[in-house]
Amino acid sequence: MGAPSAEDGGKNALLRALPSIEQLLRRPSLEARLSGLPRARVVAALRLAVERVRGRLLRGEARPFEDSDVDEALRTLATPNLRPVLNATGVVLHTNLGRAPLAPEAVARVAAVSRGYSNLEYDLDEGERGSRYAPVVELLTQLTGAEDALVVNNCAGAALLVLATLAAGREAIVSRGELVEIGGGFRVPDVMKQSGARLVEVGTTNRTRRSDYESALTPDTGVLMKVHRSNFALVGFTEEVEVKELAALGRARGVPVFVDLGSGALVPLTGEGLTGEPTVPATVAAGADVVAFSGDKLLGGPQAGIIVGRAALIARIKKHPLTRALRIDKMTVAALEATLELYRDGRPEAVPTYRLLTWPVDVLRARAERLHTLLAAKGLQARVSPTLGQVGGGAMPLARLPSFACILTVGEPAAFLECLRGADVPVIGRISDGEVVLDVRCLAEEDLGPVADAVGTAIQGRQPC
């Protein structure tokens, strides 16, 4: 074996010179930085700083340990892992960015019930145990026309619970064209399998008729299931059975009809670029026995799986053991109640998701021009250009939302976006045709300044990338 190179020798010397935690705790130059901080945080920061320097040296960066490494480690520990970001992607219900932003009324309600005790499962009138669903059941029945309601943690959980109640050990009939895959690789057939239901596929990928369901019905059929294709579209030579027709078949044969609506609009959404979406009230009115939908998609509330339908069936679902495993917490109840109240009061425009989806294009153009002005004031080159956004969140897959954006031409767009993500308030943009696109649809007026600051810092190279 040959002798180690001078470079290896220097690296090893620096590795051997790395200070211990005890040495750092006694280092005078760090005393002011560490004074007043909890000892546990100080020790964690020092360990993180040493490990980062060790990793840097092993990668061949011959820079010794410095006090500034401790500063950086302290900043890392003081920064929450889950934190606000500014959405400049043009995707309204961006799953990776937390989907629906909550209305101020919902945020205030969450804060109110979180800071102390609440009557989550306590009936104030009777002075005894109550139901955690009581605050939202009446609102949901009023808004959807259903007889009763239940809320669980998300829509996949709602589908699992409904099928486990109505079809465990029995047949669940569904069209092949509706066996969708939802986010994260989870598929409707897998959810059905976990419920204990036996999947019976009918029709073809693109065409399913009432006679297909009718032929598949047996004495062992537990449910007729219809899944709304909210995250993709079938076009061309297609045919499907509408809820009204399927409900008529179910009633005639004594089999409940369950509709997994997914996106869950409570009111019609109209605006430039939006496509038609079945609403929950219309689905209930069409005769569906049970309907499940999301709270954090088109409804614009917290993550939740909402189940509405016939009282007798909802009563069975409430008694299933999975209901407790999938139940929601007080913060979800609070946020959902406040959001539903806005719909009850005829104020859907107060729900951020509704407003973001229906912005007039002129408003977005003016906002993009204001961002452009802020960038220009910093000496930054950009141009205002029309663009197209998306609904996101597995809703309205064919919708393309006309919007406006500030377009930046930079040398390395991916590296530039990384710089924006490293800002004090991370900015999330996208790349199109080799340029950085900052769509303003999901940016509030007060967000424009921080976005301009982040862009300026990134371009001037002061933000570590």
Coordinates of C-alpha atoms in Angstrom, one line a residue:
M1 CA 0.0 0.0 0.0
G2 CA 1.3 3.4 -0.9
A3 CA 1.8 6.2 1.6
P4 CA -1.2 8.5 2.2
S5 CA -1.2 11.7 0.1
A6 CA -0.6 15.1 1.5
E7 CA -4.3 15.8 0.9
D8 CA -5.4 12.8 2.9
G9 CA -3.0 13.7 5.7
G10 CA -4.4 17.2 5.9
K11 CA -8.0 15.9 6.0
N12 CA -7.1 13.4 8.7
A13 CA -5.4 16.1 10.7
L14 CA -8.5 18.2 10.5
L15 CA -10.7 15.3 11.5
R16 CA -8.5 14.6 14.6
A17 CA -8.7 18.3 15.4
L18 CA -12.5 18.4 15.7
P19 CA -13.4 19.6 19.2
S20 CA -15.4 17.6 21.6
I21 CA -18.7 18.8 22.9
E22 CA -17.1 19.5 26.3
Q23 CA -14.4 21.6 24.7
L24 CA -17.0 23.6 22.8
L25 CA -19.0 24.2 26.0
R26 CA -16.0 25.7 27.6
R27 CA -14.8 27.8 24.5
P28 CA -14.9 31.5 25.5
S29 CA -15.7 32.7 22.0
L30 CA -19.0 30.7 22.1
E31 CA -20.1 31.9 25.5
A32 CA -22.2 34.9 24.3
R33 CA -23.8 32.7 21.6
L34 CA -24.9 30.0 24.0
S35 CA -25.8 32.1 27.0
G36 CA -29.4 31.8 28.1
L37 CA -30.2 28.8 25.9
P38 CA -31.4 25.5 27.3
R39 CA -28.5 23.2 27.8
A40 CA -30.2 20.4 25.9
R41 CA -30.6 22.7 22.8
V42 CA -27.0 23.8 23.2
V43 CA -25.6 20.3 23.3
A44 CA -27.8 19.3 20.3
A45 CA -26.5 22.3 18.3
L46 CA -22.9 21.5 19.1
R47 CA -23.3 17.9 18.1
L48 CA -25.0 18.9 14.8
A49 CA -22.3 21.5 14.1
V50 CA -19.5 18.9 14.7
E51 CA -21.3 16.3 12.5
R52 CA -21.7 18.7 9.7
V53 CA -18.1 19.7 9.7
R54 CA -17.1 16.0 9.9
G55 CA -19.2 15.3 6.8
R56 CA -17.8 18.3 5.0
L57 CA -14.2 17.1 5.7
L58 CA -15.0 13.6 4.5
R59 CA -16.4 15.1 1.3
G60 CA -13.0 16.7 0.7
E61 CA -13.7 20.3 1.8
A62 CA -10.6 21.2 3.8
R63 CA -12.2 23.8 6.1
P64 CA -11.8 23.4 9.8
F65 CA -14.4 23.9 12.5
E66 CA -15.4 27.5 13.0
D67 CA -17.7 29.2 15.5
S68 CA -20.0 30.2 12.6
D69 CA -20.8 26.4 12.3
V70 CA -22.4 26.6 15.7
D71 CA -24.4 29.7 14.6
E72 CA -25.7 27.8 11.6
A73 CA -26.6 24.7 13.7
L74 CA -28.5 27.0 16.2
R75 CA -30.4 28.5 13.3
T76 CA -31.3 25.0 12.0
L77 CA -32.6 23.9 15.4
A78 CA -34.6 27.1 15.8
T79 CA -36.3 26.7 12.4
P80 CA -39.5 24.4 12.5
N81 CA -39.5 21.5 10.0
L82 CA -43.1 22.2 9.2
R83 CA -43.4 25.9 8.4
P84 CA -45.3 28.3 6.1
V85 CA -44.2 28.6 2.4
L86 CA -45.3 30.9 -0.4
N87 CA -47.0 29.1 -3.2
A88 CA -46.0 30.6 -6.6
T89 CA -46.7 27.4 -8.5
G90 CA -50.2 28.3 -9.7
V91 CA -51.5 25.0 -8.3
V92 CA -54.3 25.9 -5.8
L93 CA -54.8 22.6 -4.0
H94 CA -51.1 21.6 -4.0
T95 CA -50.9 18.4 -2.0
N96 CA -47.2 18.8 -1.2
L97 CA -47.9 22.3 0.1
G98 CA -50.8 21.3 2.4
R99 CA -53.7 21.7 0.1
A100 CA -56.4 24.1 1.2
P101 CA -55.4 27.2 3.2
L102 CA -57.9 27.8 6.0
A103 CA -60.2 30.8 6.3
P104 CA -59.3 33.3 9.1
E105 CA -62.5 32.2 10.9
A106 CA -61.3 28.6 10.9
V107 CA -57.8 29.5 12.1
A108 CA -59.3 31.6 14.9
R109 CA -61.6 28.7 15.9
V110 CA -58.7 26.2 16.0
A111 CA -56.7 28.6 18.2
A112 CA -59.6 29.1 20.5
V113 CA -60.2 25.4 21.2
S114 CA -56.5 24.5 21.2
R115 CA -55.3 26.8 23.9
G116 CA -57.5 25.3 26.6
Y117 CA -60.3 22.8 27.3
S118 CA -63.4 22.5 25.2
N119 CA -66.7 20.7 25.1
L120 CA -65.4 18.2 22.5
E121 CA -67.4 15.3 23.9
Y122 CA -69.4 17.0 26.5
D123 CA -73.1 18.1 26.2
L124 CA -73.3 21.5 27.9
D125 CA -77.1 21.3 28.0
E126 CA -77.4 17.9 29.5
G127 CA -74.2 18.0 31.6
E128 CA -73.1 14.6 30.3
R129 CA -71.0 12.9 27.6
G130 CA -71.8 14.1 24.1
S131 CA -70.6 13.4 20.5
R132 CA -67.5 15.1 19.0
Y133 CA -69.4 15.1 15.7
A134 CA -72.3 17.1 17.0
P135 CA -70.9 20.6 16.1
V136 CA -70.8 19.6 12.4
V137 CA -73.6 17.1 11.8
E138 CA -76.4 19.7 11.6
L139 CA -74.4 21.9 9.3
L140 CA -73.6 19.0 7.0
T141 CA -77.2 17.8 6.8
Q142 CA -78.4 21.3 6.1
L143 CA -75.8 21.9 3.4
T144 CA -76.0 18.5 1.7
G145 CA -79.6 17.5 2.2
A146 CA -78.5 14.2 3.8
E147 CA -80.2 12.7 6.8
D148 CA -77.1 12.2 8.9
A149 CA -73.3 12.7 8.8
L150 CA -70.0 11.5 10.2
V151 CA -66.5 12.8 9.8
V152 CA -63.2 10.8 9.9
N153 CA -59.6 11.6 9.2
N154 CA -59.6 11.6 5.4
C155 CA -61.6 10.4 2.4
A156 CA -59.6 7.2 1.9
G157 CA -60.5 6.4 5.6
A158 CA -64.1 7.3 4.9
A159 CA -64.2 4.8 2.0
L160 CA -62.5 2.1 4.0
L161 CA -65.0 2.6 6.9
V162 CA -68.1 2.6 4.6
L163 CA -67.1 -0.5 2.8
A164 CA -66.1 -2.3 6.0
T165 CA -69.5 -1.5 7.4
L166 CA -71.7 -2.3 4.4
A167 CA -69.7 -4.9 2.5
A168 CA -67.2 -6.8 4.7
G169 CA -67.2 -10.4 3.6
R170 CA -69.6 -9.5 0.8
E171 CA -69.4 -8.2 -2.8
A172 CA -68.8 -4.5 -3.7
I173 CA -69.6 -3.9 -7.4
V174 CA -67.7 -1.1 -9.1
S175 CA -67.0 -0.1 -12.7
R176 CA -63.5 -0.9 -14.1
G177 CA -63.3 2.6 -15.3
E178 CA -63.5 3.9 -11.7
L179 CA -60.7 1.8 -10.1
V180 CA -58.6 4.9 -9.6
E181 CA -55.2 5.3 -8.0
I182 CA -55.1 8.2 -5.5
G183 CA -52.1 10.0 -4.2
G184 CA -49.0 8.2 -2.9
G185 CA -49.7 5.1 -5.0
F186 CA -52.8 4.0 -3.0
R187 CA -55.4 2.4 -5.1
V188 CA -59.2 2.0 -4.7
P189 CA -59.0 -1.8 -5.1
D190 CA -56.4 -2.0 -2.3
V191 CA -58.6 0.1 0.0
M192 CA -61.6 -2.2 -0.8
K193 CA -59.5 -5.3 -0.1
Q194 CA -58.5 -3.9 3.3
S195 CA -62.2 -3.3 4.1
G196 CA -62.9 -7.0 3.7
A197 CA -65.2 -6.4 0.8
R198 CA -64.8 -8.6 -2.3
L199 CA -64.3 -6.5 -5.4
V200 CA -66.5 -7.3 -8.4
E201 CA -65.5 -5.3 -11.5
V202 CA -68.0 -4.6 -14.2
G203 CA -68.0 -3.0 -17.6
T204 CA -64.8 -2.0 -19.4
T205 CA -62.3 0.8 -18.9
N206 CA -64.2 3.2 -21.0
R207 CA -67.8 1.9 -21.1
T208 CA -70.1 0.7 -18.3
R209 CA -73.8 0.3 -18.5
R210 CA -76.6 -0.3 -16.0
S211 CA -77.0 -3.9 -17.4
D212 CA -73.4 -4.6 -16.3
Y213 CA -74.2 -3.8 -12.7
E214 CA -77.6 -5.6 -13.0
S215 CA -75.9 -8.8 -14.2
A216 CA -73.4 -8.8 -11.4
L217 CA -75.9 -8.5 -8.6
T218 CA -76.2 -11.6 -6.4
P219 CA -77.8 -12.3 -3.0
D220 CA -74.2 -11.7 -1.6
T221 CA -73.9 -8.2 -3.0
G222 CA -73.3 -5.7 -0.1
V223 CA -73.0 -2.4 -2.0
L224 CA -73.0 -0.8 -5.4
M225 CA -70.1 1.6 -5.5
K226 CA -69.4 4.6 -7.7
V227 CA -66.1 6.4 -7.6
H228 CA -65.9 9.9 -9.1
R229 CA -62.9 10.2 -11.4
S230 CA -61.8 13.5 -9.7
N231 CA -58.1 13.1 -10.5
F232 CA -58.2 12.0 -14.2
A233 CA -60.7 12.1 -17.1
L234 CA -61.9 9.6 -19.7
V235 CA -62.7 11.2 -23.0
G236 CA -63.8 9.9 -26.4
F237 CA -65.9 6.7 -26.7
T238 CA -67.1 6.5 -23.1
E239 CA -70.3 5.6 -21.2
E240 CA -71.1 5.5 -17.5
V241 CA -74.1 5.0 -15.3
E242 CA -75.1 8.2 -13.6
V243 CA -75.8 8.2 -9.8
K244 CA -79.6 8.6 -10.3
E245 CA -79.8 5.5 -12.5
L246 CA -77.6 3.5 -10.2
A247 CA -79.6 4.6 -7.2
A248 CA -82.8 3.4 -8.9
L249 CA -81.2 0.0 -9.5
G250 CA -80.1 -0.2 -5.9
R251 CA -83.5 0.7 -4.5
A252 CA -85.2 -1.9 -6.8
R253 CA -82.8 -4.6 -5.6
G254 CA -82.4 -3.5 -2.0
V255 CA -78.7 -2.8 -2.2
P256 CA -77.2 0.5 -0.9
V257 CA -75.4 2.8 -3.3
F258 CA -72.2 4.3 -2.1
V259 CA -70.6 7.2 -4.0
D260 CA -66.9 8.1 -3.3
L261 CA -67.1 11.7 -4.5
G262 CA -63.5 12.6 -3.5
S263 CA -63.2 16.3 -4.3
G264 CA -66.4 17.3 -2.5
A265 CA -67.7 20.7 -3.8
L266 CA -70.6 22.0 -1.7
V267 CA -71.5 24.7 -4.2
P268 CA -71.0 25.0 -8.0
L269 CA -67.6 26.5 -8.9
T270 CA -67.7 28.8 -11.9
G271 CA -64.8 30.8 -13.3
E272 CA -62.4 31.0 -16.2
G273 CA -60.8 27.7 -17.0
L274 CA -62.9 25.7 -14.4
T275 CA -64.7 22.5 -15.5
G276 CA -68.0 21.1 -14.2
E277 CA -67.8 19.2 -11.0
P278 CA -70.6 17.2 -9.3
T279 CA -71.6 18.8 -6.0
V280 CA -72.4 16.8 -2.8
P281 CA -76.0 18.1 -2.6
A282 CA -76.7 17.1 -6.2
T283 CA -75.3 13.6 -5.5
V284 CA -77.4 13.2 -2.4
A285 CA -80.5 14.5 -4.3
A286 CA -79.8 12.0 -7.1
G287 CA -80.5 9.2 -4.6
A288 CA -77.1 8.0 -3.4
D289 CA -77.5 6.3 0.0
V290 CA -74.0 7.2 1.3
V291 CA -71.6 9.8 -0.1
A292 CA -68.0 10.3 1.0
F293 CA -65.9 13.4 0.2
S294 CA -62.8 15.3 1.3
G295 CA -62.7 18.3 3.6
D296 CA -59.5 19.8 2.3
K297 CA -60.1 19.8 -1.4
L298 CA -62.9 21.9 -3.1
L299 CA -64.7 22.3 0.2
G300 CA -61.6 24.3 1.4
G301 CA -61.5 23.1 5.0
P302 CA -59.2 20.9 7.0
Q303 CA -58.1 17.4 6.1
A304 CA -61.1 15.2 6.8
G305 CA -63.2 12.4 5.2
I306 CA -66.9 13.4 5.4
I307 CA -69.6 10.8 5.2
V308 CA -73.2 11.8 4.6
G309 CA -76.3 9.7 3.8
R310 CA -79.3 7.9 5.0
A311 CA -79.7 7.9 8.8
A312 CA -80.0 4.1 9.2
L313 CA -76.8 3.5 7.2
I314 CA -74.8 6.3 9.0
A315 CA -75.9 4.8 12.3
R316 CA -74.4 1.5 11.3
I317 CA -71.2 3.2 10.2
K318 CA -70.9 5.1 13.5
K319 CA -71.0 1.8 15.4
H320 CA -68.2 0.2 13.5
P321 CA -64.9 -0.2 15.5
L322 CA -62.9 1.5 12.8
T323 CA -64.8 4.7 13.5
R324 CA -62.8 5.3 16.6
A325 CA -59.5 4.4 14.9
L326 CA -60.3 7.0 12.2
R327 CA -61.8 9.7 14.3
I328 CA -60.9 13.4 14.0
D329 CA -59.4 15.6 16.8
K330 CA -60.8 18.8 18.3
M331 CA -58.8 21.0 15.9
T332 CA -60.3 19.4 12.8
V333 CA -63.8 19.7 14.3
A334 CA -63.2 23.4 15.0
A335 CA -61.8 24.2 11.6
L336 CA -64.5 22.2 9.8
E337 CA -67.3 23.8 11.7
A338 CA -66.1 27.3 11.0
T339 CA -65.6 26.5 7.3
L340 CA -69.1 25.0 7.0
E341 CA -70.6 28.1 8.7
L342 CA -69.3 30.2 5.9
Y343 CA -71.2 28.1 3.4
R344 CA -74.3 28.2 5.6
D345 CA -74.1 31.9 5.7
G346 CA -73.9 32.2 2.0
R347 CA -70.3 33.4 2.1
P348 CA -68.3 30.8 0.0
E349 CA -66.1 33.6 -1.2
A350 CA -64.7 33.9 2.3
V351 CA -63.3 30.3 1.9
P352 CA -59.7 30.8 0.5
T353 CA -60.0 27.9 -1.9
Y354 CA -63.2 29.2 -3.5
R355 CA -61.6 32.6 -3.9
L356 CA -58.3 31.3 -5.3
L357 CA -60.1 29.3 -7.9
T358 CA -62.4 32.1 -9.0
W359 CA -60.1 35.1 -9.2
P360 CA -60.8 37.3 -12.2
V361 CA -57.9 37.3 -14.7
D362 CA -57.7 41.2 -14.5
V363 CA -57.0 40.9 -10.7
L364 CA -54.2 38.4 -11.3
R365 CA -52.7 40.6 -14.1
A366 CA -52.6 43.6 -11.7
R367 CA -51.0 41.5 -9.0
A368 CA -48.3 40.2 -11.3
E369 CA -47.6 43.7 -12.4
R370 CA -47.2 44.8 -8.8
L371 CA -44.7 42.0 -8.2
H372 CA -42.9 43.1 -11.4
T373 CA -42.7 46.6 -10.0
L374 CA -41.2 45.3 -6.7
L375 CA -38.6 43.3 -8.6
A376 CA -37.7 46.2 -10.9
A377 CA -37.2 48.4 -7.8
K378 CA -34.4 46.0 -6.8
G379 CA -32.9 46.2 -10.3
L380 CA -34.1 42.7 -11.2
Q381 CA -35.1 41.7 -14.7
A382 CA -38.4 39.9 -15.2
R383 CA -41.4 40.1 -17.5
V384 CA -45.1 39.7 -16.9
S385 CA -46.7 36.9 -18.9
P386 CA -50.0 35.0 -19.1
T387 CA -49.8 31.4 -17.9
L388 CA -52.0 28.5 -16.9
G389 CA -52.4 27.1 -13.4
Q390 CA -54.2 24.0 -12.1
V391 CA -56.8 23.1 -9.4
G392 CA -54.6 20.3 -8.0
G393 CA -55.4 18.0 -5.1
G394 CA -56.9 15.4 -7.5
A395 CA -59.7 17.7 -8.6
M396 CA -60.9 19.0 -12.0
P397 CA -58.1 17.3 -14.0
L398 CA -59.1 19.0 -17.2
A399 CA -59.2 22.5 -15.7
R400 CA -56.6 25.0 -16.8
L401 CA -56.8 28.3 -14.9
P402 CA -55.8 31.4 -16.8
S403 CA -53.4 33.4 -14.7
F404 CA -50.4 35.7 -14.8
A405 CA -46.8 35.2 -13.7
C406 CA -43.5 37.0 -13.4
I407 CA -41.0 35.1 -15.6
L408 CA -37.3 35.1 -14.8
T409 CA -34.6 34.0 -17.1
V410 CA -31.7 32.6 -15.0
G411 CA -28.6 30.5 -15.8
E412 CA -29.5 27.5 -13.7
P413 CA -33.3 27.4 -13.0
A414 CA -33.2 24.4 -10.8
A415 CA -30.5 25.8 -8.6
F416 CA -32.3 29.2 -8.5
L417 CA -35.5 27.4 -7.2
E418 CA -33.4 25.8 -4.6
C419 CA -32.2 29.2 -3.5
L420 CA -35.8 30.4 -3.3
R421 CA -36.7 27.4 -1.1
G422 CA -33.9 28.4 1.2
A423 CA -35.4 31.9 1.9
D424 CA -36.5 32.8 5.4
V425 CA -40.0 32.2 4.1
P426 CA -39.5 29.6 1.4
V427 CA -40.9 30.5 -2.1
I428 CA -42.0 27.5 -4.2
G429 CA -42.0 28.2 -7.9
R430 CA -41.8 26.1 -11.1
I431 CA -39.8 25.8 -14.3
S432 CA -41.4 26.1 -17.7
D433 CA -39.4 26.1 -21.0
G434 CA -36.2 26.6 -19.1
E435 CA -37.4 29.7 -17.2
V436 CA -38.5 30.3 -13.7
V437 CA -42.3 31.0 -13.4
L438 CA -43.7 32.7 -10.3
D439 CA -47.5 32.5 -10.7
V440 CA -49.4 35.0 -8.5
R441 CA -52.7 33.2 -8.2
C442 CA -52.0 31.8 -4.8
L443 CA -50.0 34.8 -3.5
A444 CA -51.7 37.4 -1.3
E445 CA -50.8 41.0 -1.6
E446 CA -48.7 40.8 1.5
D447 CA -46.7 38.0 0.0
L448 CA -45.4 40.0 -2.9
G449 CA -42.8 41.8 -0.9
P450 CA -41.2 38.6 0.6
V451 CA -41.2 37.0 -2.8
A452 CA -39.4 39.9 -4.3
D453 CA -36.9 39.9 -1.4
A454 CA -36.3 36.2 -1.9
V455 CA -35.7 36.6 -5.6
G456 CA -33.3 39.5 -5.0
T457 CA -31.3 37.6 -2.4
A458 CA -31.1 34.5 -4.7
I459 CA -30.0 36.5 -7.7
Q460 CA -27.4 38.5 -5.8
G461 CA -25.9 35.2 -4.5
R462 CA -26.3 36.0 -0.8
Q463 CA -28.6 33.1 -0.2
P464 CA -26.7 29.8 0.3
C465 CA -27.8 27.2 -2.3

